[in-house]
């Protein structure tokens, strides 16, 4: 099985909104993008509340829906519904370590219950009319390479088409570095494609991690929210292309906020805009000050006003230039 691209935008709750996806795809239309994690129960119940998160847009080309849950028949029903949209894949979340998810036996908790994980994958495989994938951590309470390989082989044997591995065990938040040696190990032990994820800091790092781990692709989360253009630069570095990218950060900032208002209902504006701004503000010098003002704002038009005011006072910060030369990147 060949995946359509080597670059993946990670699923991030409240962050990989249609607004962010539209911005990312404006730089890199061919990469693979995930939805936010979606409750399998809400999808199976066809909850109208969920509709804005489930809706697929024209820019969602190589698109993966990620579902979270632990009831095999509910997971299977939601797979059937979502795979009917001709998405690239439906992905089962076995990586989320949020306490409210894990206490329900979902997300990364499934790593400690291989029998249930197997039943879920068996049911999903039967109902899923497209690729079926799993995004997982490297363990629950600790990293145990042998258990990791056994678990991943079980997924492979049950018909999972590819795995994205975030090589931190679930009880670690972001305190220690992701262990890319485990991505390499899994790639060596499995027949299906393995995507590596965790701590990618820039385009050269992404390409180096593909080379050193031998993985089939890389998934980028936080760094792609700060730099939605990162995948375009990854491609240029990978291809050894000599390329210059000029980005108007003010424009990207404001457009993404406008798309948030366009694609999502009012009740989601504040949480989604704040989450995006938390990461994207890091592009400016006085990011703490900027984000402090944004966090106090309730409405997207107020936030846009704050951003306009910031760049009005610091116009030189809007123009970003990146150059790739002979497989490395220079930021000007
Ligand atoms: C705000 C936030 C929300 C996340 N939500 C999800 C999620 O819904 N599903 C999931 O599988 N992983 C989720 N993750 C984990 C990311 O997909 C990714 O595995 C992690 O951030 C490591 O990649 P990075 O170092 O490139 O950010 C989330 C991470 C962050 C920071």
mmCIF file of C-alpha atoms and ligand atoms in Angstrom:
data_model
loop_
_atom_site.group_PDB
_atom_site.id
_atom_site.type_symbol
_atom_site.label_atom_id
_atom_site.label_comp_id
_atom_site.label_asym_id
_atom_site.label_seq_id
_atom_site.Cartn_x
_atom_site.Cartn_y
_atom_site.Cartn_z
ATOM 1 C CA UNK A 1 0.000 0.000 0.000
ATOM 2 C CA UNK A 2 1.394 3.403 -0.976
ATOM 3 C CA UNK A 3 0.371 6.537 0.880
ATOM 4 C CA UNK A 4 -0.313 9.656 -1.211
ATOM 5 C CA UNK A 5 2.333 11.767 0.518
ATOM 6 C CA UNK A 6 5.162 11.732 3.051
ATOM 7 C CA UNK A 7 3.879 14.718 5.038
ATOM 8 C CA UNK A 8 1.022 14.618 7.522
ATOM 9 C CA UNK A 9 -0.688 17.342 9.558
ATOM 10 C CA UNK A 10 -1.326 15.780 12.995
ATOM 11 C CA UNK A 11 -4.812 15.509 14.475
ATOM 12 C CA UNK A 12 -5.142 18.087 17.254
ATOM 13 C CA UNK A 13 -8.318 18.578 19.265
ATOM 14 C CA UNK A 14 -9.642 22.125 18.858
ATOM 15 C CA UNK A 15 -6.711 22.983 16.561
ATOM 16 C CA UNK A 16 -6.930 21.092 13.251
ATOM 17 C CA UNK A 17 -10.095 22.969 12.385
ATOM 18 C CA UNK A 18 -11.220 23.563 8.800
ATOM 19 C CA UNK A 19 -9.682 27.033 9.202
ATOM 20 C CA UNK A 20 -6.195 25.720 9.933
ATOM 21 C CA UNK A 21 -6.551 23.040 7.257
ATOM 22 C CA UNK A 22 -7.477 25.645 4.651
ATOM 23 C CA UNK A 23 -4.424 27.704 5.583
ATOM 24 C CA UNK A 24 -2.084 24.690 5.521
ATOM 25 C CA UNK A 25 -3.490 23.492 2.201
ATOM 26 C CA UNK A 26 -3.016 26.944 0.653
ATOM 27 C CA UNK A 27 0.738 26.266 0.938
ATOM 28 C CA UNK A 28 0.689 22.483 0.459
ATOM 29 C CA UNK A 29 -2.502 21.127 -1.107
ATOM 30 C CA UNK A 30 -1.198 17.552 -1.443
ATOM 31 C CA UNK A 31 -0.250 16.681 2.112
ATOM 32 C CA UNK A 32 -2.348 14.396 4.293
ATOM 33 C CA UNK A 33 -4.478 16.174 6.912
ATOM 34 C CA UNK A 34 -6.458 14.834 9.852
ATOM 35 C CA UNK A 35 -9.664 16.092 11.390
ATOM 36 C CA UNK A 36 -9.818 16.945 15.050
ATOM 37 C CA UNK A 37 -10.443 13.854 17.152
ATOM 38 C CA UNK A 38 -14.187 13.147 16.801
ATOM 39 C CA UNK A 39 -16.365 11.247 19.221
ATOM 40 C CA UNK A 40 -17.410 7.970 17.579
ATOM 41 C CA UNK A 41 -20.600 8.051 19.651
ATOM 42 C CA UNK A 42 -21.611 11.465 18.301
ATOM 43 C CA UNK A 43 -20.915 10.379 14.715
ATOM 44 C CA UNK A 44 -22.827 7.114 15.050
ATOM 45 C CA UNK A 45 -25.760 9.057 16.572
ATOM 46 C CA UNK A 46 -25.504 11.549 13.680
ATOM 47 C CA UNK A 47 -25.551 14.348 16.216
ATOM 48 C CA UNK A 48 -26.301 17.667 14.452
ATOM 49 C CA UNK A 49 -24.106 19.357 17.055
ATOM 50 C CA UNK A 50 -21.101 17.604 15.552
ATOM 51 C CA UNK A 51 -21.874 18.495 11.957
ATOM 52 C CA UNK A 52 -19.509 21.521 11.586
ATOM 53 C CA UNK A 53 -16.593 19.357 12.770
ATOM 54 C CA UNK A 54 -17.464 16.477 10.465
ATOM 55 C CA UNK A 55 -18.139 18.526 7.330
ATOM 56 C CA UNK A 56 -15.498 17.949 4.682
ATOM 57 C CA UNK A 57 -14.369 20.900 2.561
ATOM 58 C CA UNK A 58 -12.887 21.167 -0.931
ATOM 59 C CA UNK A 59 -9.402 21.709 0.515
ATOM 60 C CA UNK A 60 -9.643 18.438 2.518
ATOM 61 C CA UNK A 61 -8.127 16.369 -0.268
ATOM 62 C CA UNK A 62 -6.062 13.601 1.317
ATOM 63 C CA UNK A 63 -8.217 13.661 4.398
ATOM 64 C CA UNK A 64 -8.358 11.402 7.442
ATOM 65 C CA UNK A 65 -11.101 11.411 10.036
ATOM 66 C CA UNK A 66 -9.898 10.478 13.488
ATOM 67 C CA UNK A 67 -12.370 8.827 15.835
ATOM 68 C CA UNK A 68 -12.163 8.213 19.549
ATOM 69 C CA UNK A 69 -14.190 5.685 21.514
ATOM 70 C CA UNK A 70 -14.060 2.169 22.924
ATOM 71 C CA UNK A 71 -17.358 0.479 22.028
ATOM 72 C CA UNK A 72 -16.619 -1.788 19.036
ATOM 73 C CA UNK A 73 -20.083 -1.544 17.473
ATOM 74 C CA UNK A 74 -20.254 2.249 17.855
ATOM 75 C CA UNK A 75 -16.737 2.587 16.433
ATOM 76 C CA UNK A 76 -17.735 0.343 13.525
ATOM 77 C CA UNK A 77 -20.884 2.395 12.832
ATOM 78 C CA UNK A 78 -18.931 5.628 12.762
ATOM 79 C CA UNK A 79 -16.343 4.042 10.441
ATOM 80 C CA UNK A 80 -19.117 3.068 8.039
ATOM 81 C CA UNK A 81 -20.542 6.610 8.060
ATOM 82 C CA UNK A 82 -17.208 8.392 7.645
ATOM 83 C CA UNK A 83 -15.718 6.049 5.065
ATOM 84 C CA UNK A 84 -18.830 6.741 2.963
ATOM 85 C CA UNK A 85 -17.416 10.243 2.379
ATOM 86 C CA UNK A 86 -14.526 8.737 0.388
ATOM 87 C CA UNK A 87 -11.947 10.077 2.777
ATOM 88 C CA UNK A 88 -8.445 8.619 2.579
ATOM 89 C CA UNK A 89 -8.696 6.812 5.896
ATOM 90 C CA UNK A 90 -10.553 6.517 9.168
ATOM 91 C CA UNK A 91 -8.096 6.611 12.050
ATOM 92 C CA UNK A 92 -8.638 5.062 15.458
ATOM 93 C CA UNK A 93 -7.200 7.159 18.265
ATOM 94 C CA UNK A 94 -4.977 5.071 20.540
ATOM 95 C CA UNK A 95 -2.846 7.997 21.603
ATOM 96 C CA UNK A 96 -4.900 10.562 23.483
ATOM 97 C CA UNK A 97 -3.800 10.710 27.106
ATOM 98 C CA UNK A 98 -6.301 13.314 28.356
ATOM 99 C CA UNK A 99 -7.593 12.045 31.727
ATOM 100 C CA UNK A 100 -11.290 12.302 30.763
ATOM 101 C CA UNK A 101 -10.662 10.189 27.632
ATOM 102 C CA UNK A 102 -8.502 7.581 29.350
ATOM 103 C CA UNK A 103 -10.859 7.098 32.271
ATOM 104 C CA UNK A 104 -13.528 6.016 29.775
ATOM 105 C CA UNK A 105 -11.159 3.351 28.409
ATOM 106 C CA UNK A 106 -10.553 5.305 25.187
ATOM 107 C CA UNK A 107 -7.509 6.770 23.417
ATOM 108 C CA UNK A 108 -4.178 5.628 24.818
ATOM 109 C CA UNK A 109 -5.953 3.521 27.467
ATOM 110 C CA UNK A 110 -6.540 0.956 24.718
ATOM 111 C CA UNK A 111 -2.807 0.263 24.689
ATOM 112 C CA UNK A 112 -3.229 -1.377 28.070
ATOM 113 C CA UNK A 113 -6.167 -3.477 26.835
ATOM 114 C CA UNK A 114 -4.993 -5.245 23.651
ATOM 115 C CA UNK A 115 -7.988 -7.593 23.637
ATOM 116 C CA UNK A 116 -10.422 -4.680 23.403
ATOM 117 C CA UNK A 117 -8.210 -2.883 20.904
ATOM 118 C CA UNK A 118 -8.272 -6.033 18.735
ATOM 119 C CA UNK A 119 -12.076 -6.308 18.920
ATOM 120 C CA UNK A 120 -12.439 -2.652 17.960
ATOM 121 C CA UNK A 121 -10.136 -3.025 14.963
ATOM 122 C CA UNK A 122 -11.890 -6.256 13.865
ATOM 123 C CA UNK A 123 -15.280 -4.484 13.905
ATOM 124 C CA UNK A 124 -13.974 -1.338 12.241
ATOM 125 C CA UNK A 125 -12.201 -3.344 9.557
ATOM 126 C CA UNK A 126 -15.487 -5.003 8.593
ATOM 127 C CA UNK A 127 -17.413 -1.736 8.293
ATOM 128 C CA UNK A 128 -14.718 0.604 6.991
ATOM 129 C CA UNK A 129 -14.907 1.058 3.228
ATOM 130 C CA UNK A 130 -11.607 2.879 3.003
ATOM 131 C CA UNK A 131 -8.162 2.679 4.599
ATOM 132 C CA UNK A 132 -8.133 2.057 8.326
ATOM 133 C CA UNK A 133 -5.281 3.520 10.373
ATOM 134 C CA UNK A 134 -4.255 3.869 14.002
ATOM 135 C CA UNK A 135 -2.417 6.712 15.679
ATOM 136 C CA UNK A 136 -0.795 5.446 18.827
ATOM 137 C CA UNK A 137 1.648 6.142 21.614
ATOM 138 C CA UNK A 138 4.559 3.811 22.264
ATOM 139 C CA UNK A 139 3.113 2.434 25.485
ATOM 140 C CA UNK A 140 0.810 3.167 28.358
ATOM 141 C CA UNK A 141 2.883 3.339 31.542
ATOM 142 C CA UNK A 142 6.326 2.894 30.024
ATOM 143 C CA UNK A 143 8.096 2.229 26.765
ATOM 144 C CA UNK A 144 8.449 -1.497 26.279
ATOM 145 C CA UNK A 145 9.740 -2.099 22.721
ATOM 146 C CA UNK A 146 8.687 -5.759 22.710
ATOM 147 C CA UNK A 147 5.102 -4.967 23.752
ATOM 148 C CA UNK A 148 4.984 -2.113 21.266
ATOM 149 C CA UNK A 149 5.967 -4.415 18.404
ATOM 150 C CA UNK A 150 3.506 -7.126 19.540
ATOM 151 C CA UNK A 151 0.679 -4.598 19.779
ATOM 152 C CA UNK A 152 1.454 -3.067 16.376
ATOM 153 C CA UNK A 153 1.733 -6.529 14.773
ATOM 154 C CA UNK A 154 -1.673 -7.364 16.212
ATOM 155 C CA UNK A 155 -3.061 -4.217 14.512
ATOM 156 C CA UNK A 156 -1.362 -5.190 11.268
ATOM 157 C CA UNK A 157 -2.748 -8.745 11.440
ATOM 158 C CA UNK A 158 -6.258 -7.363 11.979
ATOM 159 C CA UNK A 159 -6.033 -5.355 8.763
ATOM 160 C CA UNK A 160 -4.861 -1.883 9.812
ATOM 161 C CA UNK A 161 -3.370 -0.246 6.703
ATOM 162 C CA UNK A 162 -0.840 2.049 8.360
ATOM 163 C CA UNK A 163 0.209 3.292 11.780
ATOM 164 C CA UNK A 164 1.286 6.719 12.990
ATOM 165 C CA UNK A 165 3.509 6.415 16.034
ATOM 166 C CA UNK A 166 4.030 9.199 18.562
ATOM 167 C CA UNK A 167 6.856 7.552 20.507
ATOM 168 C CA UNK A 168 6.111 8.749 24.003
ATOM 169 C CA UNK A 169 4.247 6.561 26.444
ATOM 170 C CA UNK A 170 0.851 7.842 27.497
ATOM 171 C CA UNK A 171 1.745 8.897 31.014
ATOM 172 C CA UNK A 172 4.381 11.277 29.651
ATOM 173 C CA UNK A 173 2.851 14.497 28.473
ATOM 174 C CA UNK A 174 5.452 16.522 26.609
ATOM 175 C CA UNK A 175 8.034 16.327 29.381
ATOM 176 C CA UNK A 176 10.586 14.087 27.656
ATOM 177 C CA UNK A 177 11.679 13.868 24.049
ATOM 178 C CA UNK A 178 9.902 11.554 21.638
ATOM 179 C CA UNK A 179 12.010 8.404 21.138
ATOM 180 C CA UNK A 180 12.499 8.137 17.379
ATOM 181 C CA UNK A 181 14.436 4.903 17.840
ATOM 182 C CA UNK A 182 11.003 3.330 18.387
ATOM 183 C CA UNK A 183 9.770 4.652 15.019
ATOM 184 C CA UNK A 184 12.797 3.009 13.384
ATOM 185 C CA UNK A 185 12.112 -0.224 15.264
ATOM 186 C CA UNK A 186 8.464 -0.345 14.227
ATOM 187 C CA UNK A 187 9.341 0.385 10.621
ATOM 188 C CA UNK A 188 11.788 -2.530 10.644
ATOM 189 C CA UNK A 189 9.286 -4.939 12.207
ATOM 190 C CA UNK A 190 6.086 -4.173 10.259
ATOM 191 C CA UNK A 191 5.067 -4.689 6.656
ATOM 192 C CA UNK A 192 2.578 -1.791 6.630
ATOM 193 C CA UNK A 193 3.699 1.867 6.380
ATOM 194 C CA UNK A 194 4.775 3.632 9.567
ATOM 195 C CA UNK A 195 4.501 7.393 10.023
ATOM 196 C CA UNK A 196 6.713 8.997 12.667
ATOM 197 C CA UNK A 197 5.561 11.857 14.852
ATOM 198 C CA UNK A 198 6.870 13.956 17.709
ATOM 199 C CA UNK A 199 9.021 17.024 18.327
ATOM 200 C CA UNK A 200 9.738 17.902 14.703
ATOM 201 C CA UNK A 201 11.164 21.393 14.903
ATOM 202 C CA UNK A 202 11.574 22.371 11.256
ATOM 203 C CA UNK A 203 11.880 21.212 7.636
ATOM 204 C CA UNK A 204 15.473 19.947 7.862
ATOM 205 C CA UNK A 205 14.630 18.039 11.030
ATOM 206 C CA UNK A 206 11.586 16.451 9.340
ATOM 207 C CA UNK A 207 13.610 15.239 6.373
ATOM 208 C CA UNK A 208 16.440 14.027 8.604
ATOM 209 C CA UNK A 209 13.979 12.029 10.714
ATOM 210 C CA UNK A 210 12.597 10.318 7.598
ATOM 211 C CA UNK A 211 16.125 9.402 6.567
ATOM 212 C CA UNK A 212 17.379 8.194 9.939
ATOM 213 C CA UNK A 213 14.274 6.235 10.957
ATOM 214 C CA UNK A 214 13.435 4.915 7.481
ATOM 215 C CA UNK A 215 9.758 5.733 8.174
ATOM 216 C CA UNK A 216 7.274 6.243 5.348
ATOM 217 C CA UNK A 217 6.351 9.771 6.322
ATOM 218 C CA UNK A 218 6.347 12.326 9.095
ATOM 219 C CA UNK A 219 3.482 13.890 10.973
ATOM 220 C CA UNK A 220 3.844 17.408 12.366
ATOM 221 C CA UNK A 221 1.612 18.921 15.036
ATOM 222 C CA UNK A 222 2.514 21.988 17.080
ATOM 223 C CA UNK A 223 5.184 23.312 14.728
ATOM 224 C CA UNK A 224 2.687 23.233 11.850
ATOM 225 C CA UNK A 225 0.255 25.448 13.763
ATOM 226 C CA UNK A 226 3.006 27.982 14.333
ATOM 227 C CA UNK A 227 4.257 27.615 10.740
ATOM 228 C CA UNK A 228 1.403 26.379 8.513
ATOM 229 C CA UNK A 229 3.801 26.705 5.545
ATOM 230 C CA UNK A 230 6.237 24.160 7.005
ATOM 231 C CA UNK A 231 5.234 21.325 4.681
ATOM 232 C CA UNK A 232 6.070 23.397 1.585
ATOM 233 C CA UNK A 233 9.564 23.899 2.969
ATOM 234 C CA UNK A 234 9.846 20.214 3.925
ATOM 235 C CA UNK A 235 9.152 19.306 0.318
ATOM 236 C CA UNK A 236 11.741 21.780 -0.986
ATOM 237 C CA UNK A 237 14.376 20.474 1.435
ATOM 238 C CA UNK A 238 13.550 16.855 0.574
ATOM 239 C CA UNK A 239 13.755 17.514 -3.175
ATOM 240 C CA UNK A 240 16.938 19.599 -2.835
ATOM 241 C CA UNK A 241 15.026 22.454 -4.488
ATOM 242 C CA UNK A 242 16.459 25.973 -4.277
ATOM 243 C CA UNK A 243 13.358 27.827 -3.276
ATOM 244 C CA UNK A 244 12.335 31.113 -1.670
ATOM 245 C CA UNK A 245 9.095 31.437 0.242
ATOM 246 C CA UNK A 246 7.822 34.857 1.262
ATOM 247 C CA UNK A 247 5.086 34.747 3.875
ATOM 248 C CA UNK A 248 2.958 37.620 5.097
ATOM 249 C CA UNK A 249 2.407 36.379 8.658
ATOM 250 C CA UNK A 250 -0.152 39.085 9.382
ATOM 251 C CA UNK A 251 -2.216 37.937 6.429
ATOM 252 C CA UNK A 252 -2.004 34.255 7.444
ATOM 253 C CA UNK A 253 -2.966 35.187 11.015
ATOM 254 C CA UNK A 254 -6.021 37.210 10.027
ATOM 255 C CA UNK A 255 -7.203 34.883 7.259
ATOM 256 C CA UNK A 256 -7.098 31.857 9.556
ATOM 257 C CA UNK A 257 -9.181 33.739 12.123
ATOM 258 C CA UNK A 258 -11.636 34.780 9.411
ATOM 259 C CA UNK A 259 -11.915 31.158 8.221
ATOM 260 C CA UNK A 260 -12.597 30.111 11.815
ATOM 261 C CA UNK A 261 -15.585 32.451 11.852
ATOM 262 C CA UNK A 262 -16.654 31.284 8.392
ATOM 263 C CA UNK A 263 -16.518 27.511 8.932
ATOM 264 C CA UNK A 264 -17.507 27.084 12.554
ATOM 265 C CA UNK A 265 -20.539 28.108 14.608
ATOM 266 C CA UNK A 266 -20.328 30.926 17.186
ATOM 267 C CA UNK A 267 -20.120 28.551 20.143
ATOM 268 C CA UNK A 268 -16.740 27.255 18.899
ATOM 269 C CA UNK A 269 -15.150 30.569 17.880
ATOM 270 C CA UNK A 270 -13.501 31.499 21.139
ATOM 271 C CA UNK A 271 -11.925 28.129 21.976
ATOM 272 C CA UNK A 272 -10.676 27.474 18.439
ATOM 273 C CA UNK A 273 -9.391 31.002 17.856
ATOM 274 C CA UNK A 274 -7.546 31.026 21.178
ATOM 275 C CA UNK A 275 -5.940 27.654 20.482
ATOM 276 C CA UNK A 276 -4.707 28.762 17.061
ATOM 277 C CA UNK A 277 -3.457 32.099 18.383
ATOM 278 C CA UNK A 278 -1.568 30.385 21.212
ATOM 279 C CA UNK A 279 0.693 28.724 18.643
ATOM 280 C CA UNK A 280 0.690 31.295 15.850
ATOM 281 C CA UNK A 281 1.526 34.209 18.181
ATOM 282 C CA UNK A 282 4.927 32.603 18.695
ATOM 283 C CA UNK A 283 5.943 34.102 15.333
ATOM 284 C CA UNK A 284 6.168 37.581 16.832
ATOM 285 C CA UNK A 285 8.721 39.118 19.153
ATOM 286 C CA UNK A 286 6.304 40.129 21.907
ATOM 287 C CA UNK A 287 4.272 36.932 21.701
ATOM 288 C CA UNK A 288 3.414 36.823 25.417
ATOM 289 C CA UNK A 289 2.014 40.313 25.335
ATOM 290 C CA UNK A 290 0.070 39.610 22.157
ATOM 291 C CA UNK A 291 -1.393 36.355 23.434
ATOM 292 C CA UNK A 292 -2.287 37.899 26.807
ATOM 293 C CA UNK A 293 -4.449 40.461 24.999
ATOM 294 C CA UNK A 294 -5.972 37.818 22.727
ATOM 295 C CA UNK A 295 -6.818 35.528 25.633
ATOM 296 C CA UNK A 296 -8.883 38.261 27.220
ATOM 297 C CA UNK A 297 -10.927 38.693 24.027
ATOM 298 C CA UNK A 298 -14.160 36.776 23.523
ATOM 299 C CA UNK A 299 -14.915 37.435 19.872
ATOM 300 C CA UNK A 300 -13.022 36.808 16.654
ATOM 301 C CA UNK A 301 -13.490 40.355 15.348
ATOM 302 C CA UNK A 302 -11.964 41.687 18.580
ATOM 303 C CA UNK A 303 -9.024 39.285 18.186
ATOM 304 C CA UNK A 304 -8.516 40.384 14.575
ATOM 305 C CA UNK A 305 -8.442 43.995 15.796
ATOM 306 C CA UNK A 306 -5.748 43.097 18.346
ATOM 307 C CA UNK A 307 -3.658 41.371 15.656
ATOM 308 C CA UNK A 308 -4.044 44.309 13.263
ATOM 309 C CA UNK A 309 -3.025 46.697 15.995
ATOM 310 C CA UNK A 310 0.064 44.601 16.855
ATOM 311 C CA UNK A 311 1.326 44.479 13.273
ATOM 312 C CA UNK A 312 0.394 48.154 12.821
ATOM 313 C CA UNK A 313 2.905 48.904 15.578
ATOM 314 C CA UNK A 314 5.442 46.281 14.410
ATOM 315 C CA UNK A 315 5.036 46.164 10.608
ATOM 316 C CA UNK A 316 8.449 44.640 9.924
ATOM 317 C CA UNK A 317 7.441 41.483 11.813
ATOM 318 C CA UNK A 318 4.849 40.532 9.193
ATOM 319 C CA UNK A 319 7.304 39.769 6.386
ATOM 320 C CA UNK A 320 8.939 36.355 6.753
ATOM 321 C CA UNK A 321 11.334 34.962 4.174
ATOM 322 C CA UNK A 322 12.550 31.363 4.035
ATOM 323 C CA UNK A 323 15.082 30.032 1.590
ATOM 324 C CA UNK A 324 16.093 26.473 0.902
ATOM 325 C CA UNK A 325 19.495 25.859 -0.616
ATOM 326 C CA UNK A 326 20.899 22.415 -1.397
ATOM 327 C CA UNK A 327 18.720 20.572 1.098
ATOM 328 C CA UNK A 328 18.919 23.003 4.002
ATOM 329 C CA UNK A 329 16.895 25.952 5.123
ATOM 330 C CA UNK A 330 17.829 29.535 5.783
ATOM 331 C CA UNK A 331 15.415 31.879 7.551
ATOM 332 C CA UNK A 332 15.957 35.544 6.801
HETATM 333 C C1 LIG B 1 -3.457 20.853 21.391
HETATM 334 C C2 LIG B 1 -3.209 19.424 21.003
HETATM 335 C C3 LIG B 1 -4.281 18.592 20.728
HETATM 336 C C4 LIG B 1 -4.058 17.260 20.357
HETATM 337 N N1 LIG B 1 -5.130 16.478 20.035
HETATM 338 C C5 LIG B 1 -4.919 15.228 19.536
HETATM 339 C C6 LIG B 1 -5.988 14.456 19.029
HETATM 340 O O1 LIG B 1 -7.144 14.889 18.996
HETATM 341 N N2 LIG B 1 -5.714 13.208 18.549
HETATM 342 C C7 LIG B 1 -4.430 12.696 18.539
HETATM 343 O O2 LIG B 1 -4.229 11.567 18.096
HETATM 344 N N3 LIG B 1 -3.403 13.422 19.011
HETATM 345 C C8 LIG B 1 -3.605 14.670 19.482
HETATM 346 N N4 LIG B 1 -2.545 15.436 19.874
HETATM 347 C C9 LIG B 1 -1.181 14.909 19.718
HETATM 348 C C10 LIG B 1 -0.605 15.315 18.347
HETATM 349 O O3 LIG B 1 -1.325 14.740 17.296
HETATM 350 C C11 LIG B 1 0.871 14.892 18.236
HETATM 351 O O4 LIG B 1 0.936 13.498 18.399
HETATM 352 C C12 LIG B 1 1.742 15.559 19.289
HETATM 353 O O5 LIG B 1 1.461 16.948 19.391
HETATM 354 C C13 LIG B 1 3.225 15.373 18.963
HETATM 355 O O6 LIG B 1 3.534 15.972 17.730
HETATM 356 P P1 LIG B 1 4.287 17.403 17.654
HETATM 357 O O7 LIG B 1 5.500 17.287 18.531
HETATM 358 O O8 LIG B 1 4.626 17.566 16.209
HETATM 359 O O9 LIG B 1 3.342 18.428 18.179
HETATM 360 C C14 LIG B 1 -2.735 16.746 20.279
HETATM 361 C C15 LIG B 1 -1.659 17.590 20.575
HETATM 362 C C16 LIG B 1 -1.881 18.909 20.919
HETATM 363 C C17 LIG B 1 -0.693 19.805 21.197
#
